[in-house]
Amino acid sequence: MASDSSAPVPECLPPRQALSTESTGAEVLPLAKVIVEKSPAVLFRRLNDEAHRLVYVSENISRYGYAACEFLEGRREFADIVHPDDRDRLAAEIKEYARLERVEYTQEYRLVSPGGQVFWVHDETLAERDEQGRITHYQGIVMDITARRQAEDALRQANLIVERSPIILFRRTAGATGLEYVSQNVSRYGYDPEALRLGTLSFLDIVHPEDHASLVSQVRAARLAGKDEYAMRYRIRTATGELRWIDDVTTVDFDARGEPLHYQGVLADVTERVRAEEALRKSEEKHRRILETAAEGFIMMDAELRLVSCNEAYAAMLGYSPHELLGRRPHEWSTPEFRAFLVANRKRLLAQDRRSFEGSLVARDGTVVPVLVHGNTLRDPEGNFLNHIAFVTDISTQKKALALAEEVQRSLLPSGPPRWNGLEVAGRMAASESIGGDYYDYFDLPASYPGWLGVVVGDIAGHGVDAALLMTTARAFLRQRVQLPGELAEVMMDLNRALVRDMGDSGRFMTCFQLLINCCEHHPEALTRLCWVRAGHDPALLYDPETDCFTELDGPGLPLGIVEDYPFESRTLDSIRPGMVIAVGTDGIWEAMDTQGQLYGKERFKEVLRRHSRASAVDMVDAVFQDVGRFCQGVRFQDDVTLVIIKLVGAVPHA
């Protein structure tokens, strides 16, 4: 019997002192002779009272993690170690047996060790009577039957699986009319298993008449060939007349002379598979016709990337017929740049079952056709290669539209840094796609902050055309709003309300950081003042080269476009002096990744600022973009990247 060693067995009094709370050693000696303390059977003796108090329990109760003295000294009740789910049943049974004055009974239940291990036990209990015939005690043995119960459960589960599965098992003796064995689940087809076993119903009776001859012929051929296993597919009729497809795999036991003794096998209902295969065949035919007539180009290639199939749209894109392209590789009509990309990245691309990339093809008349390629590798269920396929889309029109959008977006970004005495300002935005959702701008608030320079950096969630359109909306609103009176926080609240209306339930939002900076007009050595509002954006960084300290310009604030009436708050800082650097960026910088998926991180960003803090603002921006590019090792930015650097050089700004 397994023992539970997760908890130490409590120490007890010496066995002779702990045997009984009311008996002498002589009284329990007959019991000790029945069950030795070292045996796997635990012996007990208890009173016939409401408490079922134990007066003896053998020391080998320790097999379950407990000490005999715990029960004999009243520190633990036997019911305490019974599984919670069995306690009520066990107590009810004992009570009923006592009422009936049963002198002998058995029970099975579970015990739980101190460490939580569960044991199934078989309990055989015998009543003891006094001279008047009254039951005074019960004695018995408790045996560990965990292994038996587990085996029974496994067998029960196996039988349940078979009976509930679509698999029918059978065994028949060669030459016999009936089946030696057939699983009960044959009844799912409306047939009595007993009728098949007795032979009153022949198996051929349920086989579709059109398949009789084929079935008999295949069995005869397997017999003549001496095969010990064969497989067949045929139809059966259920008792209600429904047709079902069956896969039959039969094995044969032979005697010493090579004559068949038994046939045993597995019958699997594959009706749904057959129907699916037929539906798949029809679907493949349908999709083949769809691909052949689709407006989007489609190609299928072998392992060497030679075309084995292409549709009319792909061939027409290049000015050829499909027949002219078969057996050739797409490299042949790729531009030199695209061909170099395909050659250099072949291994990486083909390692991906799904890949997307852009390139350019050269048509028969010399026209360059920009294309978007969505590739895929087809494999069978075992993972073996079948074909490479690709959908190829002519994106000439989209390219022209994107080129126009890029031109418009570039025109919306500042054409150059603001001319502001005492400050050097530089900014740059690089979109992860051709256009992006990042944004930066310079402004002033003449009505409320005359003489202050404003800087704003924003980041629309996502990137691409839709993000760029939302960025344009935000820029236009902000440019108009800053010309009106109002504190900086009020400007942010008005922008937020406008974006909530524009974005609606799109799930989009915008993070934003607005900063105002002013230098004392008459004293160059005086401290510069900052005022800023943060809307879910990463805090700007203030770097002091003299102390080599970075300070985050932090503050509360949700992203814009989420809560319409969110009360944004402004923060101010007066202890700013010449030589300090302010950096406002988007998370595309520190979340840029290298080929191993490692993030660039803010610490690298800070180190670049530290190394180049004495350079011009323009050079600092260049240094950051170059360092991020080196870190990424050619990996495309996953998000737009924007950075504005402000250097305080100490001159006096003009009012």
XYZ file of C-alpha atoms in Angstrom:
655
model
C 0.000 0.000 0.000
C 1.283 3.438 -0.872
C 1.922 5.735 2.036
C 1.603 9.493 2.214
C 4.915 11.101 3.200
C 3.910 14.701 2.708
C 3.451 15.210 6.455
C 5.181 13.572 9.446
C 3.150 11.122 11.500
C 2.550 12.604 14.995
C 4.469 11.028 17.840
C 2.496 8.918 20.311
C 2.803 7.287 23.630
C 4.442 3.841 23.581
C 2.114 1.348 21.849
C 1.259 -0.561 25.040
C -0.003 2.647 26.676
C -1.888 3.845 23.591
C -3.724 0.676 22.656
C -6.985 1.381 24.429
C -8.724 3.937 26.569
C -10.733 1.251 28.330
C -9.065 -2.119 27.712
C -5.985 -3.903 28.901
C -3.368 -5.399 26.649
C -4.813 -8.830 27.313
C -8.198 -7.795 25.909
C -6.790 -6.676 22.566
C -4.336 -9.525 22.260
C -6.746 -11.655 20.146
C -7.086 -8.759 17.746
C -3.349 -8.353 17.510
C -3.119 -11.978 16.512
C -5.560 -11.416 13.645
C -3.795 -8.513 12.037
C -0.129 -7.923 12.517
C 0.879 -4.330 12.923
C 3.081 -4.512 9.849
C 0.391 -5.888 7.555
C -1.358 -3.759 4.894
C -4.683 -4.212 6.708
C -5.532 -1.662 9.397
C -7.396 -3.141 12.370
C -9.884 -1.125 14.403
C -12.286 -1.622 17.301
C -14.897 0.941 18.288
C -17.738 1.376 20.732
C -21.354 1.042 19.675
C -22.245 4.585 20.702
C -23.243 7.794 18.982
C -19.639 9.025 18.847
C -18.287 5.756 17.384
C -15.245 6.182 19.653
C -12.242 4.077 18.709
C -10.814 1.967 21.504
C -8.190 0.393 19.324
C -6.572 1.106 15.983
C -3.456 -0.631 14.700
C -0.252 1.306 14.371
C -0.138 0.794 10.606
C -2.777 3.522 10.283
C 0.451 5.457 9.713
C 0.274 4.203 6.113
C -2.322 6.922 5.605
C -0.224 9.570 7.360
C -1.827 9.374 10.817
C -0.787 8.002 14.225
C -2.958 5.625 16.242
C -2.676 7.800 19.339
C -4.400 10.702 17.569
C -7.635 8.681 17.525
C -7.231 6.869 20.858
C -6.479 10.051 22.785
C -9.474 11.822 21.231
C -7.441 14.352 19.262
C -8.927 13.205 15.953
C -12.154 11.483 14.931
C -12.067 8.786 12.269
C -14.712 10.733 10.363
C -12.181 13.579 10.071
C -10.037 11.579 7.652
C -12.931 10.369 5.497
C -13.279 12.188 2.170
C -15.822 15.045 2.560
C -17.927 13.673 -0.306
C -18.251 10.276 1.454
C -18.897 11.362 5.065
C -22.681 11.739 4.974
C -23.176 8.481 3.068
C -20.849 6.592 5.416
C -22.532 7.965 8.549
C -25.999 7.149 7.204
C -24.994 3.577 6.358
C -23.471 2.983 9.813
C -26.571 4.389 11.482
C -28.846 2.145 9.420
C -26.729 -0.967 10.087
C -26.842 -0.215 13.826
C -30.632 0.216 13.721
C -30.980 -3.124 11.949
C -28.426 -4.668 14.350
C -26.443 -6.026 11.425
C -23.585 -8.079 12.817
C -21.492 -7.933 9.667
C -21.286 -5.475 6.780
C -18.836 -4.016 4.260
C -18.334 -0.495 2.985
C -16.130 1.236 0.445
C -15.135 4.863 0.796
C -12.186 7.213 0.521
C -9.639 8.401 3.089
C -7.626 11.591 2.735
C -4.069 11.833 4.090
C -2.739 15.002 5.775
C -0.991 15.813 2.490
C -4.199 15.516 0.471
C -3.553 12.090 -1.078
C -6.775 10.124 -1.611
C -7.044 6.371 -0.889
C -9.963 4.063 -1.670
C -10.497 1.523 1.140
C -12.603 -1.595 1.679
C -13.991 -1.801 5.233
C -15.198 -5.139 6.671
C -16.912 -4.649 10.032
C -18.075 -7.317 12.522
C -20.269 -6.684 15.583
C -19.360 -7.897 19.107
C -22.153 -8.852 21.536
C -22.136 -9.097 25.316
C -23.611 -11.973 27.320
C -27.083 -10.492 26.948
C -26.680 -10.404 23.153
C -26.404 -6.633 22.943
C -23.934 -5.178 20.457
C -21.257 -3.411 22.476
C -18.417 -3.022 19.982
C -17.585 -3.219 16.311
C -14.275 -4.498 15.046
C -12.937 -4.751 11.547
C -10.226 -4.286 8.995
C -9.608 -1.529 6.460
C -7.821 -2.536 3.238
C -6.353 -0.197 0.620
C -8.137 -0.894 -2.706
C -6.980 2.219 -4.551
C -5.231 0.245 -7.303
C -8.292 -1.954 -7.835
C -10.649 1.019 -8.055
C -8.346 2.770 -10.498
C -8.227 -0.338 -12.682
C -12.023 -0.677 -12.532
C -12.448 2.994 -13.426
C -10.032 2.632 -16.333
C -11.876 -0.443 -17.627
C -15.245 1.254 -17.177
C -13.976 4.310 -19.007
C -12.561 2.200 -21.827
C -15.873 0.372 -22.229
C -17.732 3.667 -22.104
C -15.482 5.121 -24.777
C -16.084 2.139 -27.040
C -19.837 2.097 -26.467
C -20.150 5.839 -27.103
C -17.808 5.915 -30.059
C -18.707 5.286 -33.707
C -16.216 2.376 -33.672
C -17.714 -1.125 -33.592
C -15.520 -4.046 -32.513
C -16.205 -7.610 -33.634
C -14.686 -11.085 -33.504
C -15.910 -14.177 -35.320
C -14.714 -17.738 -35.640
C -13.862 -18.870 -39.153
C -16.805 -20.792 -40.614
C -19.220 -19.780 -37.853
C -22.584 -18.249 -38.652
C -22.739 -15.765 -35.809
C -20.244 -13.416 -34.244
C -18.230 -14.481 -31.240
C -18.296 -10.881 -30.028
C -19.724 -7.578 -31.203
C -19.706 -4.365 -29.186
C -22.999 -3.110 -27.829
C -22.875 0.114 -29.839
C -23.967 -1.769 -32.962
C -27.396 -1.001 -31.530
C -26.951 2.598 -32.685
C -27.841 1.289 -36.135
C -30.991 -0.345 -34.800
C -29.668 -3.930 -34.629
C -29.664 -6.301 -31.666
C -26.088 -7.359 -30.743
C -27.427 -10.672 -29.451
C -29.022 -11.462 -32.828
C -25.653 -10.955 -34.517
C -23.917 -13.156 -31.932
C -26.458 -15.976 -32.276
C -26.460 -15.795 -36.053
C -30.182 -15.095 -36.364
C -29.090 -11.908 -38.118
C -26.226 -12.227 -40.610
C -23.802 -9.354 -41.004
C -24.288 -9.555 -44.778
C -27.974 -8.865 -44.139
C -27.132 -5.300 -43.109
C -24.611 -4.648 -45.902
C -26.027 -2.665 -48.828
C -27.059 -5.148 -51.556
C -25.023 -3.296 -54.173
C -21.861 -3.874 -52.086
C -22.368 -7.614 -51.385
C -20.414 -8.878 -54.366
C -17.532 -6.456 -53.867
C -17.279 -7.282 -50.153
C -17.245 -11.050 -50.717
C -14.729 -10.671 -53.543
C -12.334 -8.595 -51.429
C -12.493 -11.049 -48.517
C -11.845 -13.976 -50.877
C -8.893 -12.172 -52.506
C -7.357 -11.420 -49.102
C -7.823 -15.069 -48.087
C -6.152 -16.391 -51.251
C -3.270 -13.946 -50.819
C -2.758 -15.139 -47.239
C -3.115 -11.614 -45.872
C -3.342 -11.291 -42.115
C -4.940 -7.848 -42.420
C -7.086 -6.116 -45.004
C -9.196 -2.966 -45.251
C -12.465 -2.330 -47.074
C -15.021 0.436 -47.471
C -18.678 -0.350 -48.064
C -22.172 0.737 -47.142
C -24.609 -0.656 -44.614
C -28.299 -0.023 -44.108
C -29.541 0.849 -40.638
C -32.736 -0.696 -39.334
C -34.544 2.478 -40.433
C -33.126 2.269 -43.966
C -30.482 4.998 -43.652
C -27.255 4.452 -45.616
C -23.961 4.662 -43.691
C -20.418 4.322 -45.034
C -18.150 1.927 -43.115
C -14.369 1.525 -43.065
C -13.616 -2.098 -42.132
C -10.120 -3.084 -40.951
C -9.980 -6.826 -40.254
C -7.081 -8.910 -38.930
C -6.859 -12.702 -39.231
C -5.515 -15.248 -36.731
C -4.142 -18.394 -38.422
C -3.533 -21.854 -37.010
C -0.290 -23.804 -37.440
C -1.379 -25.009 -40.900
C -2.062 -21.471 -42.078
C -5.830 -21.864 -41.902
C -7.882 -18.933 -40.534
C -9.040 -19.367 -36.952
C -10.585 -16.021 -36.115
C -11.414 -12.755 -37.805
C -11.450 -9.676 -35.639
C -11.685 -6.083 -36.603
C -12.850 -2.545 -36.291
C -15.784 -0.993 -38.118
C -15.609 2.796 -38.277
C -18.539 4.901 -39.417
C -16.980 7.279 -41.962
C -20.194 8.599 -43.458
C -19.442 12.172 -42.517
C -15.895 11.838 -43.860
C -17.176 10.462 -47.177
C -19.683 13.272 -47.385
C -16.977 15.782 -46.496
C -14.649 14.334 -49.136
C -17.376 14.629 -51.729
C -18.173 18.155 -50.577
C -14.457 18.952 -50.675
C -14.176 17.630 -54.214
C -17.070 19.812 -55.280
C -15.643 22.749 -53.319
C -12.224 22.324 -54.911
C -13.824 22.333 -58.328
C -15.807 25.423 -57.410
C -12.749 27.234 -56.039
C -10.689 26.219 -59.041
C -13.225 27.897 -61.258
C -13.364 30.933 -58.971
C -9.575 31.289 -59.035
C -9.456 30.869 -62.776
C -11.954 33.686 -63.273
C -10.923 35.933 -60.332
C -9.788 39.513 -60.909
C -6.887 38.979 -58.482
C -3.806 37.128 -59.649
C -3.241 33.601 -58.354
C -0.235 31.312 -58.801
C 0.710 27.844 -57.556
C 4.355 26.754 -57.413
C 6.332 23.616 -56.693
C 9.165 23.350 -54.175
C 11.557 24.992 -56.672
C 9.134 27.912 -57.118
C 8.262 26.933 -60.688
C 4.697 27.759 -61.699
C 2.447 24.730 -61.967
C -0.699 26.821 -62.280
C -1.774 30.444 -62.666
C -5.026 32.170 -63.510
C -5.878 34.531 -66.343
C -5.695 37.611 -64.118
C -2.058 36.975 -63.187
C -1.032 36.284 -66.764
C -2.916 39.335 -68.066
C -1.192 41.513 -65.455
C 2.079 40.677 -67.215
C 0.770 40.533 -70.782
C 1.151 36.758 -71.205
C -1.123 33.757 -71.481
C -1.140 31.287 -68.552
C 0.438 28.611 -70.744
C 3.466 30.850 -71.446
C 4.254 31.178 -67.724
C 3.969 27.547 -66.602
C 7.273 25.944 -65.630
C 8.945 29.328 -65.135
C 9.854 31.119 -61.904
C 8.452 34.573 -60.925
C 12.046 35.787 -60.504
C 12.240 35.965 -64.299
C 9.782 38.876 -64.524
C 10.661 40.611 -61.244
C 12.497 43.938 -61.156
C 16.195 43.650 -60.216
C 15.448 45.084 -56.758
C 12.549 42.726 -56.137
C 14.562 39.761 -57.450
C 17.404 40.613 -55.065
C 14.902 40.792 -52.188
C 13.427 37.392 -53.075
C 16.844 35.753 -53.353
C 18.181 37.282 -50.130
C 15.056 36.439 -48.112
C 14.041 33.138 -49.690
C 14.877 30.979 -46.690
C 13.187 33.307 -44.203
C 10.061 33.740 -46.315
C 9.589 30.061 -47.091
C 10.011 29.199 -43.408
C 6.748 31.070 -42.819
C 3.607 29.215 -43.863
C 1.972 32.614 -44.415
C 3.813 35.702 -45.639
C 2.985 39.091 -47.131
C 5.284 41.497 -48.927
C 5.356 44.061 -51.694
C 7.421 44.084 -54.866
C 7.416 45.039 -58.522
C 7.053 42.926 -61.669
C 7.972 43.822 -65.253
C 5.259 43.168 -67.840
C 5.991 41.987 -71.373
C 5.779 45.581 -72.669
C 8.259 46.814 -70.033
C 5.682 48.372 -67.700
C 6.614 48.092 -64.025
C 3.680 46.733 -62.021
C 3.783 47.205 -58.211
C 2.206 44.203 -56.505
C 1.147 43.020 -53.063
C 1.858 39.316 -52.517
C 0.080 37.145 -49.944
C 1.827 33.770 -49.950
C 1.005 30.494 -48.279
C 2.478 26.999 -48.087
C 0.042 24.122 -48.450
C 0.736 20.967 -46.438
C -1.098 17.692 -45.971
C -2.440 16.645 -42.535
C 0.944 15.052 -41.731
C 2.748 18.315 -42.452
C 4.286 17.250 -45.763
C 4.792 19.910 -48.419
C 2.239 20.130 -51.225
C 2.613 23.484 -52.972
C 3.404 27.156 -52.539
C 0.542 29.445 -53.525
C 0.247 33.213 -53.718
C -2.403 35.812 -54.390
C -0.849 38.690 -56.314
C -2.641 42.045 -56.420
C -1.820 44.908 -58.779
C -1.550 47.913 -56.429
C -0.659 50.562 -59.000
C -3.768 52.597 -58.169
C -3.201 52.297 -54.408
C 0.438 53.312 -54.819
C -0.597 56.481 -56.616
C -3.156 57.266 -53.906
C -0.608 56.614 -51.145
C 1.958 58.795 -52.866
C -0.565 61.618 -52.864
C -1.410 60.935 -49.194
C 2.302 60.977 -48.293
C 2.696 64.296 -50.027
C -0.301 65.715 -48.154
C 0.949 64.396 -44.806
C 4.425 65.826 -45.371
C 2.846 69.190 -46.120
C 1.019 69.088 -42.780
C 4.188 68.557 -40.748
C 6.270 71.615 -39.810
C 8.441 72.719 -42.738
C 11.238 73.549 -40.329
C 12.011 74.408 -36.700
C 10.507 77.569 -35.190
C 12.803 80.580 -34.944
C 12.888 81.268 -31.240
C 15.725 83.024 -29.503
C 17.150 81.025 -26.646
C 15.833 77.703 -27.970
C 16.932 75.117 -30.509
C 14.069 72.946 -31.734
C 14.101 69.985 -34.125
C 11.538 67.289 -34.942
C 11.058 64.285 -37.202
C 8.384 61.669 -37.902
C 8.968 58.327 -39.654
C 5.881 56.275 -40.523
C 6.013 52.486 -40.197
C 3.964 52.379 -43.388
C 3.949 54.945 -46.170
C 1.768 57.216 -44.053
C 1.260 57.150 -40.320
C -0.745 58.274 -37.333
C 2.005 60.096 -35.418
C 1.971 63.866 -35.366
C 4.038 66.768 -34.117
C 3.637 70.514 -34.507
C 4.681 73.880 -33.085
C 2.212 76.551 -32.015
C 1.652 79.528 -29.767
C -1.315 80.683 -27.683
C -1.261 84.429 -28.281
C -4.392 85.100 -26.245
C -3.452 83.228 -23.071
C 0.332 82.667 -23.252
C 1.864 85.508 -25.257
C 5.535 84.915 -25.899
C 5.397 81.176 -25.109
C 6.383 78.479 -27.627
C 4.045 75.500 -27.906
C 5.072 71.982 -28.912
C 2.638 69.091 -29.393
C 3.321 65.405 -30.082
C 0.454 62.984 -30.723
C 0.059 59.299 -31.487
C -3.128 57.853 -32.979
C -3.624 54.202 -32.021
C -2.584 52.115 -35.023
C -1.040 53.335 -38.241
C -1.851 53.583 -41.906
C -4.422 55.612 -43.825
C -7.198 55.683 -41.199
C -4.770 56.757 -38.460
C -3.356 59.448 -40.757
C -6.852 60.824 -41.418
C -7.568 61.079 -37.687
C -4.191 62.768 -37.181
C -5.122 65.339 -39.825
C -8.412 66.022 -38.019
C -6.627 66.514 -34.688
C -4.030 68.838 -36.219
C -6.641 70.998 -37.932
C -8.723 71.356 -34.773
C -5.732 72.162 -32.566
C -4.364 74.795 -34.956
C -7.707 76.538 -34.870
C -8.252 76.171 -31.121
C -4.913 77.618 -29.954
C -5.823 80.951 -31.507
C -8.689 81.330 -29.019
C -8.440 82.253 -25.307
C -8.082 79.464 -22.795
C -5.653 77.688 -20.514
C -3.560 74.823 -21.877
C -5.722 72.243 -20.061
C -8.845 73.773 -21.629
C -7.295 73.412 -25.076
C -6.695 69.698 -24.395
C -10.265 69.225 -23.125
C -11.733 70.850 -26.249
C -9.541 68.659 -28.485
C -10.670 65.589 -26.534
C -14.361 66.424 -26.988
C -13.859 66.874 -30.726
C -12.068 63.517 -31.053
C -14.713 61.684 -29.008
C -17.296 62.869 -31.534
C -15.098 61.946 -34.523
C -13.898 58.541 -33.282
C -17.188 57.391 -31.772
C -17.153 53.637 -31.144
C -14.273 52.965 -33.529
C -11.989 51.847 -30.712
C -9.419 54.421 -31.805
C -7.824 56.910 -29.431
C -4.973 59.400 -29.420
C -2.243 60.005 -26.883
C -0.972 63.558 -26.766
C 1.627 65.678 -24.990
C 1.333 69.484 -25.160
C 4.186 71.628 -23.866
C 4.585 75.409 -23.464
C 8.000 76.956 -22.782
C 8.954 80.555 -21.961
C 12.215 82.304 -21.058
C 12.488 85.417 -18.920
C 12.413 88.388 -21.245
C 14.956 90.658 -19.556
C 17.379 88.374 -17.718
C 19.197 85.717 -19.795
C 20.420 84.007 -16.671
C 16.927 83.670 -15.249
C 15.179 80.320 -15.105
C 12.904 79.120 -17.903
C 9.314 78.104 -17.153
C 7.483 75.075 -18.505
C 3.783 74.254 -18.630
C 2.445 70.963 -19.974
C -0.606 68.716 -20.210
C -0.383 64.957 -20.705
C -3.156 62.846 -22.279
C -2.098 59.228 -21.882
C 1.211 59.928 -23.638
C 4.610 58.806 -22.381
C 6.058 61.621 -20.240
C 8.522 63.976 -21.893
C 12.103 63.759 -20.580
C 14.055 66.706 -19.185
C 17.814 66.101 -19.145
C 20.297 68.205 -17.164
C 23.880 67.569 -18.411
C 25.357 69.300 -15.346
C 23.847 66.787 -12.915
C 23.395 63.982 -15.449
C 19.816 63.604 -14.248
C 16.639 62.795 -16.192
C 13.280 64.105 -14.986
C 9.968 62.846 -16.345
C 7.405 65.551 -17.098
C 4.590 63.418 -15.776
C 0.979 64.085 -14.933
C -2.500 62.548 -14.974
C -4.578 62.208 -18.092
C -6.444 59.626 -20.170
C -5.865 59.287 -23.918
C -8.028 61.512 -26.081
C -11.219 60.222 -27.656
C -12.360 57.976 -24.785
C -14.143 59.996 -22.063
C -15.792 63.125 -23.447
C -15.693 65.364 -20.359
C -12.432 64.194 -18.804
C -10.890 67.049 -16.693
C -7.296 67.382 -17.921
C -4.793 69.136 -15.644
C -1.720 71.193 -16.467
C 1.613 70.987 -14.642
C 4.331 73.655 -14.394
C 8.064 73.683 -13.663
C 10.216 76.769 -13.044
C 13.652 75.320 -12.284
C 14.795 75.135 -15.916
C 18.073 76.656 -17.041
C 20.209 76.932 -20.173
C 21.944 73.727 -21.254
C 19.011 71.478 -20.428
C 17.369 69.286 -23.078
C 13.690 68.354 -23.431
C 12.762 65.257 -25.477
C 9.167 64.497 -26.460
C 8.726 61.247 -28.405
C 6.316 58.439 -29.228
C 6.551 54.849 -28.039
C 7.580 53.727 -31.512
C 11.136 54.638 -30.424
C 11.520 52.530 -27.272
C 9.245 49.768 -28.543
C 11.259 49.259 -31.746
C 12.524 45.650 -31.957
C 15.611 43.954 -33.319
C 15.732 40.645 -35.186
C 15.463 38.739 -31.886
C 12.350 40.612 -30.764
C 14.245 42.597 -28.112
C 12.924 46.105 -27.393
C 15.076 49.194 -27.904
C 13.929 50.544 -24.536
C 14.068 53.901 -22.800
C 17.492 53.321 -21.272
C 19.116 53.139 -24.720
C 17.159 56.235 -25.691
C 18.431 58.107 -22.627
C 21.999 57.025 -23.314
C 21.879 58.526 -26.828
C 20.541 61.800 -25.397
C 23.307 61.777 -22.805
C 26.081 61.164 -25.357
C 24.857 63.885 -27.719
C 23.592 66.445 -25.217
C 26.138 69.037 -26.408
C 25.212 68.608 -30.076
C 22.564 70.679 -31.826
C 18.909 69.723 -31.569
C 18.947 68.589 -35.218
C 22.006 66.405 -34.628
C 20.423 64.901 -31.518
C 17.317 63.892 -33.490
C 19.543 62.399 -36.205
C 21.563 60.495 -33.599
C 18.450 58.893 -32.092
C 17.028 57.797 -35.469
C 20.402 56.393 -36.549
C 20.848 54.460 -33.307
C 17.337 52.985 -33.484
C 17.978 51.988 -37.111
C 21.240 50.231 -36.196
C 19.528 48.442 -33.322
C 16.689 47.150 -35.533
C 19.202 45.692 -38.037
C 16.887 46.240 -40.959
C 13.718 45.103 -39.193
C 10.862 47.322 -40.265
C 9.425 49.663 -37.615
C 6.285 48.138 -36.116
C 4.932 51.571 -35.207
C 5.374 55.167 -36.290
C 8.386 56.935 -34.747
C 8.312 60.633 -33.795
C 10.717 62.782 -31.789
C 10.991 66.489 -30.924
C 14.133 67.834 -29.191
C 14.200 71.252 -27.475
C 17.550 72.627 -26.290
C 17.768 75.647 -24.000
C 20.760 77.672 -25.195
C 20.319 80.654 -22.851
C 19.574 83.593 -25.140
C 16.703 85.980 -24.475
C 13.568 85.421 -26.518
C 11.931 88.410 -28.145
C 8.486 89.324 -26.961
